[in-house]
Amino acid sequence: MSTPPWARSAAGANTYDAVTGTVLPTIYERTTAAAAAHGGINLGQGFPDTEGPQWMRESAAEAITTAAGPTNQYSPGPGFGWFREAVVSHQQRHYGTDLDPETQVLHTTGATEAIAATILAFAAEGSEVVTFEPFYDSYGSMVALAGAQLRTIPLRAPDFRPDVDALEAAVTDRTSMVLVNTPHNPTGVVFSPAELERIVGIAARHGAVVMADEVYEHLIMDDAAYQHQTILTIPGAAQVAVAIGSAGKSFSLTGWKVGWVTGNPELVNRVRGVKQFTTFCTGGVFQYAVAQGLEDDRGFFAANQAELQTGRDLLMEGLAAAGLTPYRPDAGYFVLADVAGVTDKTAAEFAAELVAHAGVGAIPVSSLTLPSTQKDHDDELNSLLRFAFCKRHDVLETALNRLAAWIG
Ligand SMILES: *Cc1c(COP(=O)(O)O)cnc(C)c1O
């Protein structure tokens, strides 16, 4: 059998054995399994080890088992009306945007489906798609599945700010899309309004659509260089950009897979055209609980942010004490740390030994880059490891003690 299109991408190539034709688990699943097998601690996959708000979980349970909310049958393809209104009201309160719930909001099965449907809607076959590197793994696979080519601009330590001049040079009339992820996974950088405005302008000049993945919008540390603004507030963005949000990261409910796309009616309609043939609809009862959280988070966003910030600082300190070079993120779930101070190995090799000998799982940043970047041994992205701090603080401490003892 020939190699499937998605496996020709960076993430895809890491999850497909071309010799046997076998699909392999993603780097996240492999790290999670390896950490479990070694009695270890998983700072690899970015999910919280505490549950989201109790009242949201109760409201979903009520909707499932009683007539409190929607039934357990199919929901409307674009999402329930009150769900779309809740997204509009959330965007209005946090960013001052004024969206039409009928035409400018689409419910999706997590941000993952939003990303898939958006890329399949706009990445024309044979075109180029430009993004910053490292990038969220599904971008590469979806661009490949659309028959387009991914081009990347590296984000560099210590501050990982986007090089917009390099982006400008990379975007041409062959470019169908520019993929932006802000706040950014895994670097934690929050793009500034000026950076976003330039990116939007560059895309617009070349007729490209901008997809802004904003799933970390509520996880901004209070010492961040910039606050988050949805891309739809940026001048010119209304014509060319769609924004993606998700309850998974905002409410620590990653298993619920409730996401949304916002943007102008024409663009959202195009995404809807794909989405209605992927899942058509999902999780009406979860839309019900998330709508309540979006209308009023009851202090969860602030409490969660404070908890994460303490975890970040704990992890930063411990990684530095163990001899690594951590870079302070402004947002998100992750600290990137350079391993060059403690080993000559690549971060991927180091991560494999770390999980096997110390039982601590972490993700090599190279798994979030193109194969060409992975092959370039001098590229500094290959010596970076991604550690998640969205974990209980006693778990972080145990991980750091093991790491220090093993390196020691
Ligand atoms: C977690 C994550 C997603 C996926 O979100 P879901 O709602 O769980 O599908 C998308 N983009 C980025 C950058 C993420 O970190």
Short mmCIF file of C-alpha atoms and ligand atoms in Angstrom, two decimals:
data_model
loop_
_atom_site.label_atom_id
_atom_site.label_comp_id
_atom_site.label_asym_id
_atom_site.label_seq_id
_atom_site.Cartn_x
_atom_site.Cartn_y
_atom_site.Cartn_z
CA MET A 1 0.00 0.00 0.00
CA SER A 2 1.28 3.48 -0.76
CA THR A 3 1.97 5.90 2.08
CA PRO A 4 -1.24 7.71 3.03
CA PRO A 5 -1.16 11.51 2.49
CA TRP A 6 -1.34 12.42 6.18
CA ALA A 7 1.75 10.29 6.88
CA ARG A 8 3.82 12.44 4.50
CA SER A 9 3.71 15.24 7.08
CA ALA A 10 6.07 15.65 10.02
CA ALA A 11 3.71 14.38 12.70
CA GLY A 12 2.32 11.81 10.30
CA ALA A 13 5.75 10.43 9.47
CA ASN A 14 6.30 9.90 13.18
CA THR A 15 3.11 7.90 13.46
CA TYR A 16 3.34 5.65 10.40
CA ASP A 17 5.59 2.67 9.80
CA ALA A 18 5.97 2.67 6.02
CA VAL A 19 7.62 -0.78 6.02
CA THR A 20 4.72 -2.61 7.66
CA GLY A 21 2.02 -0.06 6.81
CA THR A 22 1.13 0.22 10.48
CA VAL A 23 -0.33 3.31 12.16
CA LEU A 24 1.59 4.07 15.34
CA PRO A 25 0.41 6.06 18.36
CA THR A 26 1.25 9.78 18.47
CA ILE A 27 4.27 11.01 20.43
CA TYR A 28 1.85 12.04 23.20
CA GLU A 29 0.35 8.57 23.51
CA ARG A 30 3.78 6.92 23.33
CA THR A 31 5.15 9.19 26.07
CA THR A 32 2.07 8.64 28.24
CA ALA A 33 2.41 4.86 27.84
CA ALA A 34 6.18 4.90 28.49
CA ALA A 35 5.72 7.00 31.63
CA ALA A 36 3.03 4.59 32.88
CA ALA A 37 5.21 1.55 32.09
CA HIS A 38 8.08 2.91 34.17
CA GLY A 39 5.92 3.72 37.18
CA GLY A 40 6.47 7.27 36.21
CA ILE A 41 5.20 10.74 35.94
CA ASN A 42 3.80 12.12 32.76
CA LEU A 43 4.81 15.69 32.02
CA GLY A 44 4.43 14.88 28.32
CA GLN A 45 0.81 15.11 27.24
CA GLY A 46 -0.79 18.47 28.02
CA PHE A 47 -3.84 17.58 30.05
CA PRO A 48 -4.60 18.65 33.63
CA ASP A 49 -4.61 15.95 36.29
CA THR A 50 -7.47 17.65 38.10
CA GLU A 51 -11.05 17.76 36.78
CA GLY A 52 -12.79 20.88 35.51
CA PRO A 53 -15.45 22.80 37.50
CA GLN A 54 -17.76 20.53 39.49
CA TRP A 55 -20.83 22.62 38.59
CA MET A 56 -20.18 22.21 34.88
CA ARG A 57 -19.78 18.46 35.29
CA GLU A 58 -23.02 18.30 37.28
CA SER A 59 -24.87 20.26 34.66
CA ALA A 60 -23.68 17.90 31.91
CA ALA A 61 -24.69 14.91 34.06
CA GLU A 62 -28.10 16.44 34.63
CA ALA A 63 -28.56 17.01 30.94
CA ILE A 64 -27.62 13.40 30.20
CA THR A 65 -29.86 11.78 32.81
CA THR A 66 -32.80 14.16 33.19
CA ALA A 67 -34.76 16.51 30.98
CA ALA A 68 -32.77 19.49 32.35
CA GLY A 69 -31.05 20.40 29.10
CA PRO A 70 -30.97 19.09 25.56
CA THR A 71 -31.69 15.45 24.88
CA ASN A 72 -29.13 12.83 23.96
CA GLN A 73 -30.17 12.96 20.29
CA TYR A 74 -28.57 14.78 17.35
CA SER A 75 -28.02 18.49 17.92
CA PRO A 76 -28.17 21.10 15.13
CA GLY A 77 -25.11 20.87 12.84
CA PRO A 78 -23.82 24.39 13.61
CA GLY A 79 -24.42 23.83 17.35
CA PHE A 80 -27.38 24.78 19.52
CA GLY A 81 -28.52 28.40 19.20
CA TRP A 82 -27.95 29.07 22.92
CA PHE A 83 -24.45 27.59 22.65
CA ARG A 84 -23.59 29.96 19.80
CA GLU A 85 -25.08 32.85 21.76
CA ALA A 86 -22.91 31.94 24.76
CA VAL A 87 -19.79 32.02 22.54
CA VAL A 88 -20.84 35.44 21.23
CA SER A 89 -21.41 36.78 24.74
CA HIS A 90 -18.06 35.40 25.94
CA GLN A 91 -16.21 37.03 23.01
CA GLN A 92 -18.11 40.28 23.63
CA ARG A 93 -17.24 40.41 27.35
CA HIS A 94 -13.58 39.47 26.95
CA TYR A 95 -12.70 41.16 23.64
CA GLY A 96 -15.52 43.55 22.76
CA THR A 97 -16.39 41.84 19.47
CA ASP A 98 -19.93 41.86 18.14
CA LEU A 99 -20.65 38.58 16.34
CA ASP A 100 -23.89 37.27 14.88
CA PRO A 101 -24.66 33.90 16.53
CA GLU A 102 -26.58 32.74 13.45
CA THR A 103 -23.82 33.20 10.89
CA GLN A 104 -20.52 33.84 12.67
CA VAL A 105 -20.20 30.95 15.12
CA LEU A 106 -19.86 27.24 14.51
CA HIS A 107 -19.69 24.49 17.14
CA THR A 108 -17.04 21.81 16.52
CA THR A 109 -15.81 18.59 18.13
CA GLY A 110 -12.99 20.29 19.99
CA ALA A 111 -10.46 22.61 18.42
CA THR A 112 -9.12 19.55 16.62
CA GLU A 113 -12.15 19.31 14.35
CA ALA A 114 -12.19 23.08 13.93
CA ILE A 115 -8.57 22.93 12.73
CA ALA A 116 -9.28 19.99 10.41
CA ALA A 117 -12.39 21.55 8.86
CA THR A 118 -10.75 24.97 8.48
CA ILE A 119 -7.63 23.61 6.80
CA LEU A 120 -9.66 21.32 4.52
CA ALA A 121 -11.89 24.28 3.65
CA PHE A 122 -9.12 26.70 2.66
CA ALA A 123 -5.84 24.88 1.94
CA ALA A 124 -6.18 24.36 -1.80
CA GLU A 125 -4.54 21.31 -3.34
CA GLY A 126 -1.05 22.19 -4.57
CA SER A 127 -0.95 25.43 -2.56
CA GLU A 128 1.36 26.34 0.32
CA VAL A 129 0.43 26.85 3.95
CA VAL A 130 2.75 28.85 6.18
CA THR A 131 3.07 28.53 9.95
CA PHE A 132 5.55 28.99 12.77
CA GLU A 133 7.62 26.08 14.01
CA PRO A 134 7.30 24.17 16.34
CA PHE A 135 3.62 23.71 15.53
CA TYR A 136 0.67 21.74 16.89
CA ASP A 137 1.00 18.29 15.34
CA SER A 138 -2.39 18.12 13.60
CA TYR A 139 -1.55 21.16 11.41
CA GLY A 140 1.05 19.18 9.45
CA SER A 141 -1.15 16.13 8.94
CA MET A 142 -4.21 18.15 7.89
CA VAL A 143 -2.23 20.30 5.44
CA ALA A 144 -0.84 17.11 3.90
CA LEU A 145 -4.33 15.59 3.75
CA ALA A 146 -5.54 18.71 1.91
CA GLY A 147 -2.77 18.10 -0.66
CA ALA A 148 -0.97 21.32 0.27
CA GLN A 149 2.64 21.93 1.33
CA LEU A 150 3.58 23.20 4.79
CA ARG A 151 6.30 25.86 5.05
CA THR A 152 7.57 26.93 8.46
CA ILE A 153 9.28 29.84 10.16
CA PRO A 154 11.21 28.81 13.29
CA LEU A 155 10.52 30.45 16.66
CA ARG A 156 13.84 30.96 18.43
CA ALA A 157 14.87 31.02 22.10
CA PRO A 158 15.01 32.82 24.41
CA ASP A 159 11.75 34.71 23.76
CA PHE A 160 10.37 32.81 20.73
CA ARG A 161 8.82 35.97 19.23
CA PRO A 162 7.50 35.40 15.68
CA ASP A 163 9.84 36.64 12.94
CA VAL A 164 7.25 38.45 10.84
CA ASP A 165 9.87 39.56 8.27
CA ALA A 166 10.64 35.89 7.62
CA LEU A 167 6.92 35.19 7.35
CA GLU A 168 6.56 38.01 4.85
CA ALA A 169 9.33 36.49 2.73
CA ALA A 170 7.70 33.04 2.89
CA VAL A 171 4.16 34.10 1.95
CA THR A 172 3.58 34.31 -1.81
CA ASP A 173 0.63 34.15 -4.17
CA ARG A 174 0.90 30.35 -3.88
CA THR A 175 0.04 30.64 -0.18
CA SER A 176 -3.55 29.65 0.62
CA MET A 177 -3.37 29.91 4.41
CA VAL A 178 -1.33 31.27 7.31
CA LEU A 179 -1.76 29.27 10.54
CA VAL A 180 -1.27 31.23 13.74
CA ASN A 181 -1.41 29.77 17.23
CA THR A 182 -1.55 32.40 19.95
CA PRO A 183 -1.01 31.93 22.85
CA HIS A 184 1.41 29.44 21.32
CA ASN A 185 1.89 25.75 22.12
CA PRO A 186 4.58 24.86 23.08
CA THR A 187 6.57 28.11 23.46
CA GLY A 188 3.96 30.04 25.47
CA VAL A 189 4.52 33.20 23.44
CA VAL A 190 1.53 35.55 23.10
CA PHE A 191 1.61 37.35 19.74
CA SER A 192 1.40 41.14 20.08
CA PRO A 193 -1.34 43.18 18.37
CA ALA A 194 1.33 44.72 16.11
CA GLU A 195 2.64 41.28 15.09
CA LEU A 196 -0.89 40.04 14.39
CA GLU A 197 -1.74 43.15 12.38
CA ARG A 198 1.29 42.65 10.16
CA ILE A 199 0.50 38.94 9.72
CA VAL A 200 -3.10 39.75 8.75
CA GLY A 201 -1.88 42.39 6.28
CA ILE A 202 0.59 40.00 4.66
CA ALA A 203 -2.06 37.28 4.31
CA ALA A 204 -4.60 39.74 2.91
CA ARG A 205 -2.17 41.04 0.26
CA HIS A 206 -1.74 37.49 -1.03
CA GLY A 207 -5.37 36.38 -0.75
CA ALA A 208 -4.57 33.91 2.03
CA VAL A 209 -6.90 32.97 4.90
CA VAL A 210 -5.56 33.24 8.47
CA MET A 211 -6.51 30.53 10.96
CA ALA A 212 -5.90 31.63 14.56
CA ASP A 213 -5.85 28.78 17.08
CA GLU A 214 -6.62 30.52 20.39
CA VAL A 215 -7.27 27.55 22.68
CA TYR A 216 -4.94 28.91 25.39
CA GLU A 217 -6.77 32.27 25.54
CA HIS A 218 -7.47 32.02 29.29
CA LEU A 219 -4.08 30.66 30.36
CA ILE A 220 -2.05 33.91 30.27
CA MET A 221 0.36 34.46 33.17
CA ASP A 222 0.09 37.81 34.92
CA ASP A 223 3.71 38.67 34.08
CA ALA A 224 3.15 38.11 30.33
CA ALA A 225 4.53 40.65 27.88
CA TYR A 226 1.15 40.86 26.09
CA GLN A 227 -2.45 40.12 26.92
CA HIS A 228 -4.42 37.97 24.51
CA GLN A 229 -6.84 39.53 22.04
CA THR A 230 -8.82 37.40 19.63
CA ILE A 231 -7.51 37.93 16.11
CA LEU A 232 -10.96 39.20 15.08
CA THR A 233 -10.22 42.49 16.90
CA ILE A 234 -7.17 43.13 14.69
CA PRO A 235 -7.70 45.65 11.87
CA GLY A 236 -8.34 43.84 8.59
CA ALA A 237 -8.83 40.44 10.24
CA ALA A 238 -12.60 40.37 9.86
CA GLN A 239 -12.16 39.89 6.10
CA VAL A 240 -9.53 37.15 6.17
CA ALA A 241 -9.36 35.40 9.55
CA VAL A 242 -11.19 32.75 11.53
CA ALA A 243 -10.54 32.17 15.24
CA ILE A 244 -10.73 28.84 17.07
CA GLY A 245 -11.51 28.34 20.76
CA SER A 246 -12.03 25.27 22.96
CA ALA A 247 -13.52 24.38 26.32
CA GLY A 248 -10.81 21.74 26.77
CA LYS A 249 -8.04 24.11 27.82
CA SER A 250 -10.25 26.96 29.12
CA PHE A 251 -12.15 24.77 31.61
CA SER A 252 -9.73 21.83 32.15
CA LEU A 253 -12.22 19.56 30.39
CA THR A 254 -10.00 18.23 27.61
CA GLY A 255 -12.05 15.04 27.19
CA TRP A 256 -15.25 16.88 26.37
CA LYS A 257 -14.11 18.09 22.97
CA VAL A 258 -16.23 21.19 22.70
CA GLY A 259 -14.75 23.76 20.32
CA TRP A 260 -15.92 26.68 18.19
CA VAL A 261 -14.99 28.67 15.13
CA THR A 262 -15.76 32.39 14.78
CA GLY A 263 -15.26 34.73 11.85
CA ASN A 264 -17.12 36.44 9.04
CA PRO A 265 -20.22 34.63 7.70
CA GLU A 266 -18.64 33.65 4.40
CA LEU A 267 -15.56 32.03 5.97
CA VAL A 268 -17.50 30.32 8.77
CA ASN A 269 -19.94 28.99 6.18
CA ARG A 270 -17.07 27.42 4.23
CA VAL A 271 -15.79 25.69 7.39
CA ARG A 272 -19.30 24.50 8.16
CA GLY A 273 -19.44 22.93 4.70
CA VAL A 274 -16.60 20.56 5.68
CA LYS A 275 -17.68 20.10 9.29
CA GLN A 276 -21.11 18.82 8.36
CA PHE A 277 -19.52 15.85 6.62
CA THR A 278 -16.93 15.04 9.28
CA THR A 279 -19.03 14.67 12.44
CA PHE A 280 -22.14 16.67 11.47
CA CYS A 281 -22.82 17.22 15.20
CA THR A 282 -21.58 16.05 18.59
CA GLY A 283 -22.14 16.38 22.33
CA GLY A 284 -25.30 18.47 22.71
CA VAL A 285 -25.25 17.79 26.45
CA PHE A 286 -21.68 19.06 26.70
CA GLN A 287 -22.59 22.17 24.70
CA TYR A 288 -25.22 22.77 27.39
CA ALA A 289 -22.69 22.73 30.26
CA VAL A 290 -20.04 24.69 28.33
CA ALA A 291 -22.58 27.39 27.39
CA GLN A 292 -23.10 28.01 31.11
CA GLY A 293 -19.35 28.23 31.69
CA LEU A 294 -18.94 30.66 28.80
CA GLU A 295 -21.75 32.87 30.11
CA ASP A 296 -20.17 32.95 33.58
CA ASP A 297 -16.99 31.07 34.53
CA ARG A 298 -17.64 31.73 38.26
CA GLY A 299 -14.02 32.65 38.86
CA PHE A 300 -12.59 29.48 37.32
CA PHE A 301 -10.39 31.23 34.73
CA ALA A 302 -8.58 33.34 37.35
CA ALA A 303 -8.19 30.49 39.86
CA ASN A 304 -6.91 28.13 37.17
CA GLN A 305 -4.45 30.73 35.88
CA ALA A 306 -3.05 31.33 39.39
CA GLU A 307 -2.64 27.59 39.96
CA LEU A 308 -0.88 27.18 36.60
CA GLN A 309 1.43 30.10 37.25
CA THR A 310 2.59 28.58 40.55
CA GLY A 311 3.17 25.30 38.72
CA ARG A 312 5.13 27.06 36.01
CA ASP A 313 7.41 28.76 38.52
CA LEU A 314 7.97 25.52 40.42
CA LEU A 315 8.89 23.74 37.19
CA MET A 316 11.15 26.58 35.98
CA GLU A 317 13.08 26.58 39.24
CA GLY A 318 13.45 22.82 39.38
CA LEU A 319 14.57 22.47 35.77
CA ALA A 320 17.20 25.17 36.23
CA ALA A 321 18.41 23.53 39.46
CA ALA A 322 18.81 20.24 37.56
CA GLY A 323 21.11 21.98 35.04
CA LEU A 324 18.68 22.47 32.16
CA THR A 325 18.00 25.87 30.61
CA PRO A 326 14.26 26.58 30.91
CA TYR A 327 12.58 29.46 29.08
CA ARG A 328 9.77 31.24 30.93
CA PRO A 329 6.47 30.97 29.01
CA ASP A 330 3.95 33.82 29.05
CA ALA A 331 1.01 31.44 28.67
CA GLY A 332 -0.20 27.89 28.26
CA TYR A 333 0.70 24.56 29.81
CA PHE A 334 4.39 24.14 28.94
CA VAL A 335 7.95 25.10 29.76
CA LEU A 336 10.56 24.49 27.07
CA ALA A 337 13.99 23.62 28.40
CA ASP A 338 17.28 23.20 26.58
CA VAL A 339 19.15 20.00 27.47
CA ALA A 340 22.48 21.02 25.89
CA GLY A 341 23.90 21.92 29.32
CA VAL A 342 23.59 18.35 30.61
CA THR A 343 23.98 16.12 27.55
CA ASP A 344 25.39 15.93 24.01
CA LYS A 345 22.34 13.93 22.97
CA THR A 346 19.34 15.32 21.14
CA ALA A 347 16.27 16.11 23.23
CA ALA A 348 14.51 13.12 21.63
CA GLU A 349 17.26 10.72 22.76
CA PHE A 350 17.43 12.38 26.16
CA ALA A 351 13.62 12.11 26.58
CA ALA A 352 13.69 8.37 25.81
CA GLU A 353 16.33 7.80 28.52
CA LEU A 354 14.62 10.14 30.96
CA VAL A 355 11.37 8.21 30.84
CA ALA A 356 13.07 4.80 30.92
CA HIS A 357 15.49 5.54 33.78
CA ALA A 358 13.82 8.27 35.81
CA GLY A 359 10.18 7.58 34.87
CA VAL A 360 9.56 11.16 33.83
CA GLY A 361 7.81 11.71 30.49
CA ALA A 362 8.51 14.84 28.41
CA ILE A 363 8.00 15.64 24.71
CA PRO A 364 10.94 16.49 22.43
CA VAL A 365 10.12 19.70 20.57
CA SER A 366 11.52 18.09 17.40
CA SER A 367 8.33 16.00 17.20
CA LEU A 368 6.52 19.29 16.57
CA THR A 369 8.75 20.27 13.63
CA LEU A 370 9.22 19.31 9.97
CA PRO A 371 11.33 16.22 9.13
CA SER A 372 13.89 18.56 7.52
CA THR A 373 14.30 20.41 10.83
CA GLN A 374 14.61 17.11 12.72
CA LYS A 375 17.46 16.02 10.42
CA ASP A 376 19.44 19.21 10.98
CA HIS A 377 21.36 18.28 14.12
CA ASP A 378 22.61 21.82 14.64
CA ASP A 379 19.10 23.24 14.77
CA GLU A 380 18.55 24.38 18.34
CA LEU A 381 14.93 23.17 18.28
CA ASN A 382 16.41 19.65 18.49
CA SER A 383 17.82 20.24 21.96
CA LEU A 384 14.54 21.48 23.46
CA LEU A 385 12.25 19.40 25.67
CA ARG A 386 8.64 20.28 26.47
CA PHE A 387 7.50 19.78 30.08
CA ALA A 388 3.84 20.25 31.06
CA PHE A 389 3.07 22.11 34.28
CA CYS A 390 -0.72 21.60 34.20
CA LYS A 391 -0.20 18.93 36.87
CA ARG A 392 -0.67 18.79 40.64
CA HIS A 393 2.21 20.50 42.39
CA ASP A 394 3.21 17.40 44.36
CA VAL A 395 3.46 15.59 41.01
CA LEU A 396 5.72 18.33 39.63
CA GLU A 397 7.92 18.10 42.74
CA THR A 398 8.28 14.34 42.46
CA ALA A 399 9.17 14.67 38.78
CA LEU A 400 11.79 17.32 39.51
CA ASN A 401 13.34 15.28 42.33
CA ARG A 402 13.65 12.27 40.05
CA LEU A 403 15.06 14.38 37.23
CA ALA A 404 17.67 16.00 39.47
CA ALA A 405 18.65 12.63 41.01
CA TRP A 406 19.02 11.02 37.58
CA ILE A 407 21.05 13.86 36.06
CA GLY A 408 22.97 14.38 39.32
C1 LIG B 1 -4.99 21.07 22.86
C2 LIG B 1 -4.83 21.84 21.59
C3 LIG B 1 -5.79 21.72 20.56
C4 LIG B 1 -6.90 20.70 20.60
O1 LIG B 1 -7.99 21.10 21.32
P1 LIG B 1 -9.25 20.13 21.55
O2 LIG B 1 -10.34 21.07 21.89
O3 LIG B 1 -8.88 19.21 22.65
O4 LIG B 1 -9.49 19.39 20.27
C5 LIG B 1 -5.65 22.53 19.45
N1 LIG B 1 -4.62 23.39 19.33
C6 LIG B 1 -3.67 23.51 20.27
C7 LIG B 1 -2.56 24.47 20.08
C8 LIG B 1 -3.74 22.73 21.43
O5 LIG B 1 -2.77 22.80 22.34
#
